[in-house]
CSV table of C-alpha atoms in Angstrom, one decimal:
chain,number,residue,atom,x,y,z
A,8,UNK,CA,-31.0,-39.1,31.1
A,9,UNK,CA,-33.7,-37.3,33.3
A,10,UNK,CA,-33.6,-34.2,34.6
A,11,UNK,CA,-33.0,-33.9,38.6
A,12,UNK,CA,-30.8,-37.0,38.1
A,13,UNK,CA,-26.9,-36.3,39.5
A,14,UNK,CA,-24.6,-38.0,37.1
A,15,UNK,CA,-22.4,-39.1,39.8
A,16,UNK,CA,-23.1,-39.8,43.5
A,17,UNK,CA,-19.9,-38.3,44.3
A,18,UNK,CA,-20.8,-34.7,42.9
A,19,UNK,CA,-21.4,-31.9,45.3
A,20,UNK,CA,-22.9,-28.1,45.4
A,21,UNK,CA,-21.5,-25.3,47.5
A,22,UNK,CA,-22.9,-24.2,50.6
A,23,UNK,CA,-22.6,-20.6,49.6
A,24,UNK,CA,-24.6,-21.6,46.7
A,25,UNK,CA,-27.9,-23.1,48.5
A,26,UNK,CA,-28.2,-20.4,50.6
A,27,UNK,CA,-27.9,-17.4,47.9
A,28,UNK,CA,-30.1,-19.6,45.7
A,29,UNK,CA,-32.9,-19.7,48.7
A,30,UNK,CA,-31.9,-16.7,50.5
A,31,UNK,CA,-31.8,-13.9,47.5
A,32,UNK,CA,-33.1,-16.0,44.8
A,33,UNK,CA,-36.1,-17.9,46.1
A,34,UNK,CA,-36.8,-14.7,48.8
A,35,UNK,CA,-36.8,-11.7,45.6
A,36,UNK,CA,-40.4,-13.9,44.9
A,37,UNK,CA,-41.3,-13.9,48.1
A,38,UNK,CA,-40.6,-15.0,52.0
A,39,UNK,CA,-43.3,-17.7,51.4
A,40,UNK,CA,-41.0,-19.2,48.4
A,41,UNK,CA,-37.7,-19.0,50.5
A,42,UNK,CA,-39.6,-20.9,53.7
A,43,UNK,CA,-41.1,-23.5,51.0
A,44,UNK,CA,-36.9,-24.2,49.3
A,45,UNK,CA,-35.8,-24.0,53.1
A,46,UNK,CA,-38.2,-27.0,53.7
A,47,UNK,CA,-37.9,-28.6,50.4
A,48,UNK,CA,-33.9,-28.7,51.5
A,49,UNK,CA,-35.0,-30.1,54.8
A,50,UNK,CA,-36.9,-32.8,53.2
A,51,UNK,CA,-33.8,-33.9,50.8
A,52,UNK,CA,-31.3,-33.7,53.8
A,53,UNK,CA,-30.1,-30.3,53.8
A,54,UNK,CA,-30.7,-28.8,57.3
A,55,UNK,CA,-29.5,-25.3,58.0
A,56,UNK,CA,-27.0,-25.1,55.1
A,57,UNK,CA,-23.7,-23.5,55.9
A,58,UNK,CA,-21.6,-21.2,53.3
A,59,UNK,CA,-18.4,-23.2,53.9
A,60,UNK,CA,-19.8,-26.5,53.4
A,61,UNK,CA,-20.3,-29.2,50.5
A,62,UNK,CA,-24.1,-30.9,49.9
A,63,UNK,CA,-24.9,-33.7,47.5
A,64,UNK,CA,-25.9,-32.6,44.5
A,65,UNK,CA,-28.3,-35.1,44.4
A,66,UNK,CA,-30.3,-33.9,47.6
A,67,UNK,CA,-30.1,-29.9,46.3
A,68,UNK,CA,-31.3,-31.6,42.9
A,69,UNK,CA,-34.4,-33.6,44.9
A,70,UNK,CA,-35.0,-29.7,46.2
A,71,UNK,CA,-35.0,-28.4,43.0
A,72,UNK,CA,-37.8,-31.4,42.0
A,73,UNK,CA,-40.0,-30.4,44.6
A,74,UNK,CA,-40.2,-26.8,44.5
A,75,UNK,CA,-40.4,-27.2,40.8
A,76,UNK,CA,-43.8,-29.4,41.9
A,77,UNK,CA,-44.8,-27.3,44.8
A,78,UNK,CA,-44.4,-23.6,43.0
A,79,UNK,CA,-44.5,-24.8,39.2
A,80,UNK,CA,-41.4,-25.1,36.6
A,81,UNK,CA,-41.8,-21.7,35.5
A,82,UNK,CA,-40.4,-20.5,39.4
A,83,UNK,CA,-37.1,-22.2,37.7
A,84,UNK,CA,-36.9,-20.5,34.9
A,85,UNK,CA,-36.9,-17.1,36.9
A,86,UNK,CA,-34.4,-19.1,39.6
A,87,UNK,CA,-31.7,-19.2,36.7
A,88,UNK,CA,-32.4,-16.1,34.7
A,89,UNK,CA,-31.5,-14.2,38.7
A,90,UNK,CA,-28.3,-17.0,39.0
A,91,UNK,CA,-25.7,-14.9,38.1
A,92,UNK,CA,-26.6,-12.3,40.6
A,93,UNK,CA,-26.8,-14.1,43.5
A,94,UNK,CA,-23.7,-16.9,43.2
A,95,UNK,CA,-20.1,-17.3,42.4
A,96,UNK,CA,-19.9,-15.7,39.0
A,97,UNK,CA,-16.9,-14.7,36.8
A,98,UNK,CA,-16.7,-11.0,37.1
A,99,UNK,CA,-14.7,-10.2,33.6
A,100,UNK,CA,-17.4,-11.2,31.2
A,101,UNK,CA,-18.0,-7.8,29.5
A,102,UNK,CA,-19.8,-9.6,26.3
A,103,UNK,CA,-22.6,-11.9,25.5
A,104,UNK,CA,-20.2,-14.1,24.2
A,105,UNK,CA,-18.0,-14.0,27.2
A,106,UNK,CA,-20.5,-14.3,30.2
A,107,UNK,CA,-22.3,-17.2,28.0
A,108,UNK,CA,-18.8,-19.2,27.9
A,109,UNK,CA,-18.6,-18.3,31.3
A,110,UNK,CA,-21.3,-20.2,32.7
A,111,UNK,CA,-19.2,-23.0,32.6
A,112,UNK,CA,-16.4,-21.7,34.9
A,113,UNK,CA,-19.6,-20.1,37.2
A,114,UNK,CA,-20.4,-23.8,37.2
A,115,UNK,CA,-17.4,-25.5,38.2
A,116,UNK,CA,-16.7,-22.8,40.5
A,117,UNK,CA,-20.1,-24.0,42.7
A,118,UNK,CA,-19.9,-27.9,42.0
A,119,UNK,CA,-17.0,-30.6,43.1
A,120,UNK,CA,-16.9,-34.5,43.1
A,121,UNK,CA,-16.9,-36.5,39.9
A,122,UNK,CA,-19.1,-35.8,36.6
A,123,UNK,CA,-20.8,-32.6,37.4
A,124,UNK,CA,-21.3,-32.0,33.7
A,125,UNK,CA,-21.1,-28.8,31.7
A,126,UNK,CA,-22.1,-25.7,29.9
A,127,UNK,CA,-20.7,-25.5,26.3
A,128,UNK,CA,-21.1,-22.0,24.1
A,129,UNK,CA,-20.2,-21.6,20.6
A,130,UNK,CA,-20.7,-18.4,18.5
A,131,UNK,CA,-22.4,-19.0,15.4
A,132,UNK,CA,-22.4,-15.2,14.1
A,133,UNK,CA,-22.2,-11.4,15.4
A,134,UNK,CA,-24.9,-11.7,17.5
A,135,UNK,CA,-26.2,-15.4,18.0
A,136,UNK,CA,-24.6,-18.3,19.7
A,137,UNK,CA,-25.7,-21.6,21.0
A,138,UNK,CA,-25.5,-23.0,24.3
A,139,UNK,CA,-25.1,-26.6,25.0
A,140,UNK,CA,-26.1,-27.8,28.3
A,141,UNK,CA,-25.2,-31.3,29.6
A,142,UNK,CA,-26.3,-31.1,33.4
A,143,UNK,CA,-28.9,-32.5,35.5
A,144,UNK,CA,-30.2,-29.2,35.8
A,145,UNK,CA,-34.0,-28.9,34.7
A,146,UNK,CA,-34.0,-27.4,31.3
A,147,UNK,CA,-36.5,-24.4,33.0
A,148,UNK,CA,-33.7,-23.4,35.0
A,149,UNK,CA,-30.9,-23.8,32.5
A,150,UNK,CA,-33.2,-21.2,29.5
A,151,UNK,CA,-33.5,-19.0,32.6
A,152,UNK,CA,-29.9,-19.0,33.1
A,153,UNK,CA,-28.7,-18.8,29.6
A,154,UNK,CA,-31.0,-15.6,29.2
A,155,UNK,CA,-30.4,-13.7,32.5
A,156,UNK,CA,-26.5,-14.2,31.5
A,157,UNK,CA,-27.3,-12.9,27.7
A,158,UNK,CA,-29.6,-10.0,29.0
A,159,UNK,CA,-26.6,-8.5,31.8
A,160,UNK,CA,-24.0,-8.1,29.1
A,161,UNK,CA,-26.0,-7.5,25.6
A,162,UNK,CA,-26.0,-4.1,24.4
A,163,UNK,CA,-29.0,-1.7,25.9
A,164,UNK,CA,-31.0,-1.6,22.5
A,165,UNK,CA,-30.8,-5.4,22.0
A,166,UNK,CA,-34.0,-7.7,22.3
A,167,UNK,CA,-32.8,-11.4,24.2
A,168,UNK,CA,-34.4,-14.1,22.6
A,169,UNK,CA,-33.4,-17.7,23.5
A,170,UNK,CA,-34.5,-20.9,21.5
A,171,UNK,CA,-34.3,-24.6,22.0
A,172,UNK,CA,-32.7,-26.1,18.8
A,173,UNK,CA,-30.5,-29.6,19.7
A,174,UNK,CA,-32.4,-32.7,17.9
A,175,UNK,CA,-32.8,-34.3,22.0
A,176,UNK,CA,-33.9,-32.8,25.6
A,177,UNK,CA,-33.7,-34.0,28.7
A,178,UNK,CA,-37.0,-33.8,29.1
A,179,UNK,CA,-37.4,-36.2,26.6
A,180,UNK,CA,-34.5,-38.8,28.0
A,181,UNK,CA,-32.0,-36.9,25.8
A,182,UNK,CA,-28.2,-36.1,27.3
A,183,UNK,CA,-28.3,-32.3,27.0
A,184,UNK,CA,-30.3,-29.6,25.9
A,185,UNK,CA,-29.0,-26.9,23.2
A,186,UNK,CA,-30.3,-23.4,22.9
A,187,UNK,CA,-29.9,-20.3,20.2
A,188,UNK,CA,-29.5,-17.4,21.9
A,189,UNK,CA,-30.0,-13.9,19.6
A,190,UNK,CA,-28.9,-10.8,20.8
């Protein structure tokens, strides 16, 4: 499996969600990178996206592939760590553990339509979990995600580090990605 690849044609993202993703994400870098996802949307199909409406995942995915060219990966990684501000999140996470298993429901919340995939945490001691990710989601955005959600509900003296541990990566044809996160 390949990252930017929808798992089914049938899957869809929420309206609301392109347009907090480019509007608040993509404009916090700068006005530059909300007019360069704007046209990278265009290009994949998505004109003038409306908060009550349904896209293929696959065009917001092609988006995602070329501003990930356009602006480099790394832009991703800061996309997803700023995720959980700027979509439809769970609001009663009040723990790492908590708003990490709640990525999943943030997911489901902003995706419809056959296999969308999933986010799967699992505690592994007081203060370190692991995250399994089986999306099409670059694996740039998903660390940035996994961290931004670890860093708004760890303690204030606690140092967020996240790690990639599964034995495959989507990067390298695997399924799913899996990260350590320490807190």
């Amino acid at each position: 499996m390949t990252p930017y690849e929808a798992f089914d044609r049938d899957a869809e993202v929420n309206g609301r969600t392109v347009l907090s993703v480019v509007e608040e994400g993509m404009g916090r870098f700068s006005d530059a990178y909300r007019d360069r996802a704007l046209a990278a949307l265009a290009e994949a199909g998505i004109r003038d996206p409306a908060p009550d409406e349904w896209y293929p995942q696959q065009a917001w995915l092609d988006a995602f592939e070329t501003i990930a060219a356009d602006l480099q990966p790394h832009v991703l990684d800061r996309l997803g760590e700023q995720l959980p501000d700027v979509a439809d999140w769970p609001d009663e996470s009040d723990t790492v553990p908590a708003g990490l298993r709640g990525i999943d429901d943030a997911y489901r919340r902003n995706h419809r339509g056959g296999e969308v995939g999933e986010y799967r945490f699992e505690r592994v001691d007081d203060r370190t979990g692991e995250v399994t990710c089986h999306t099409p989601y670059p694996c740039p955005f998903d660390r940035g995600l996994i961290r931004g959600v670890a860093r708004e509900h760890a303690p204030v003296d606690s140092f967020v580090f996240i790690e990639e541990v599964g034995s495959s990566c989507r990067r390298e044809g695997g399924d799913e990605c899996t990260y350590a996160v320490y807190w």
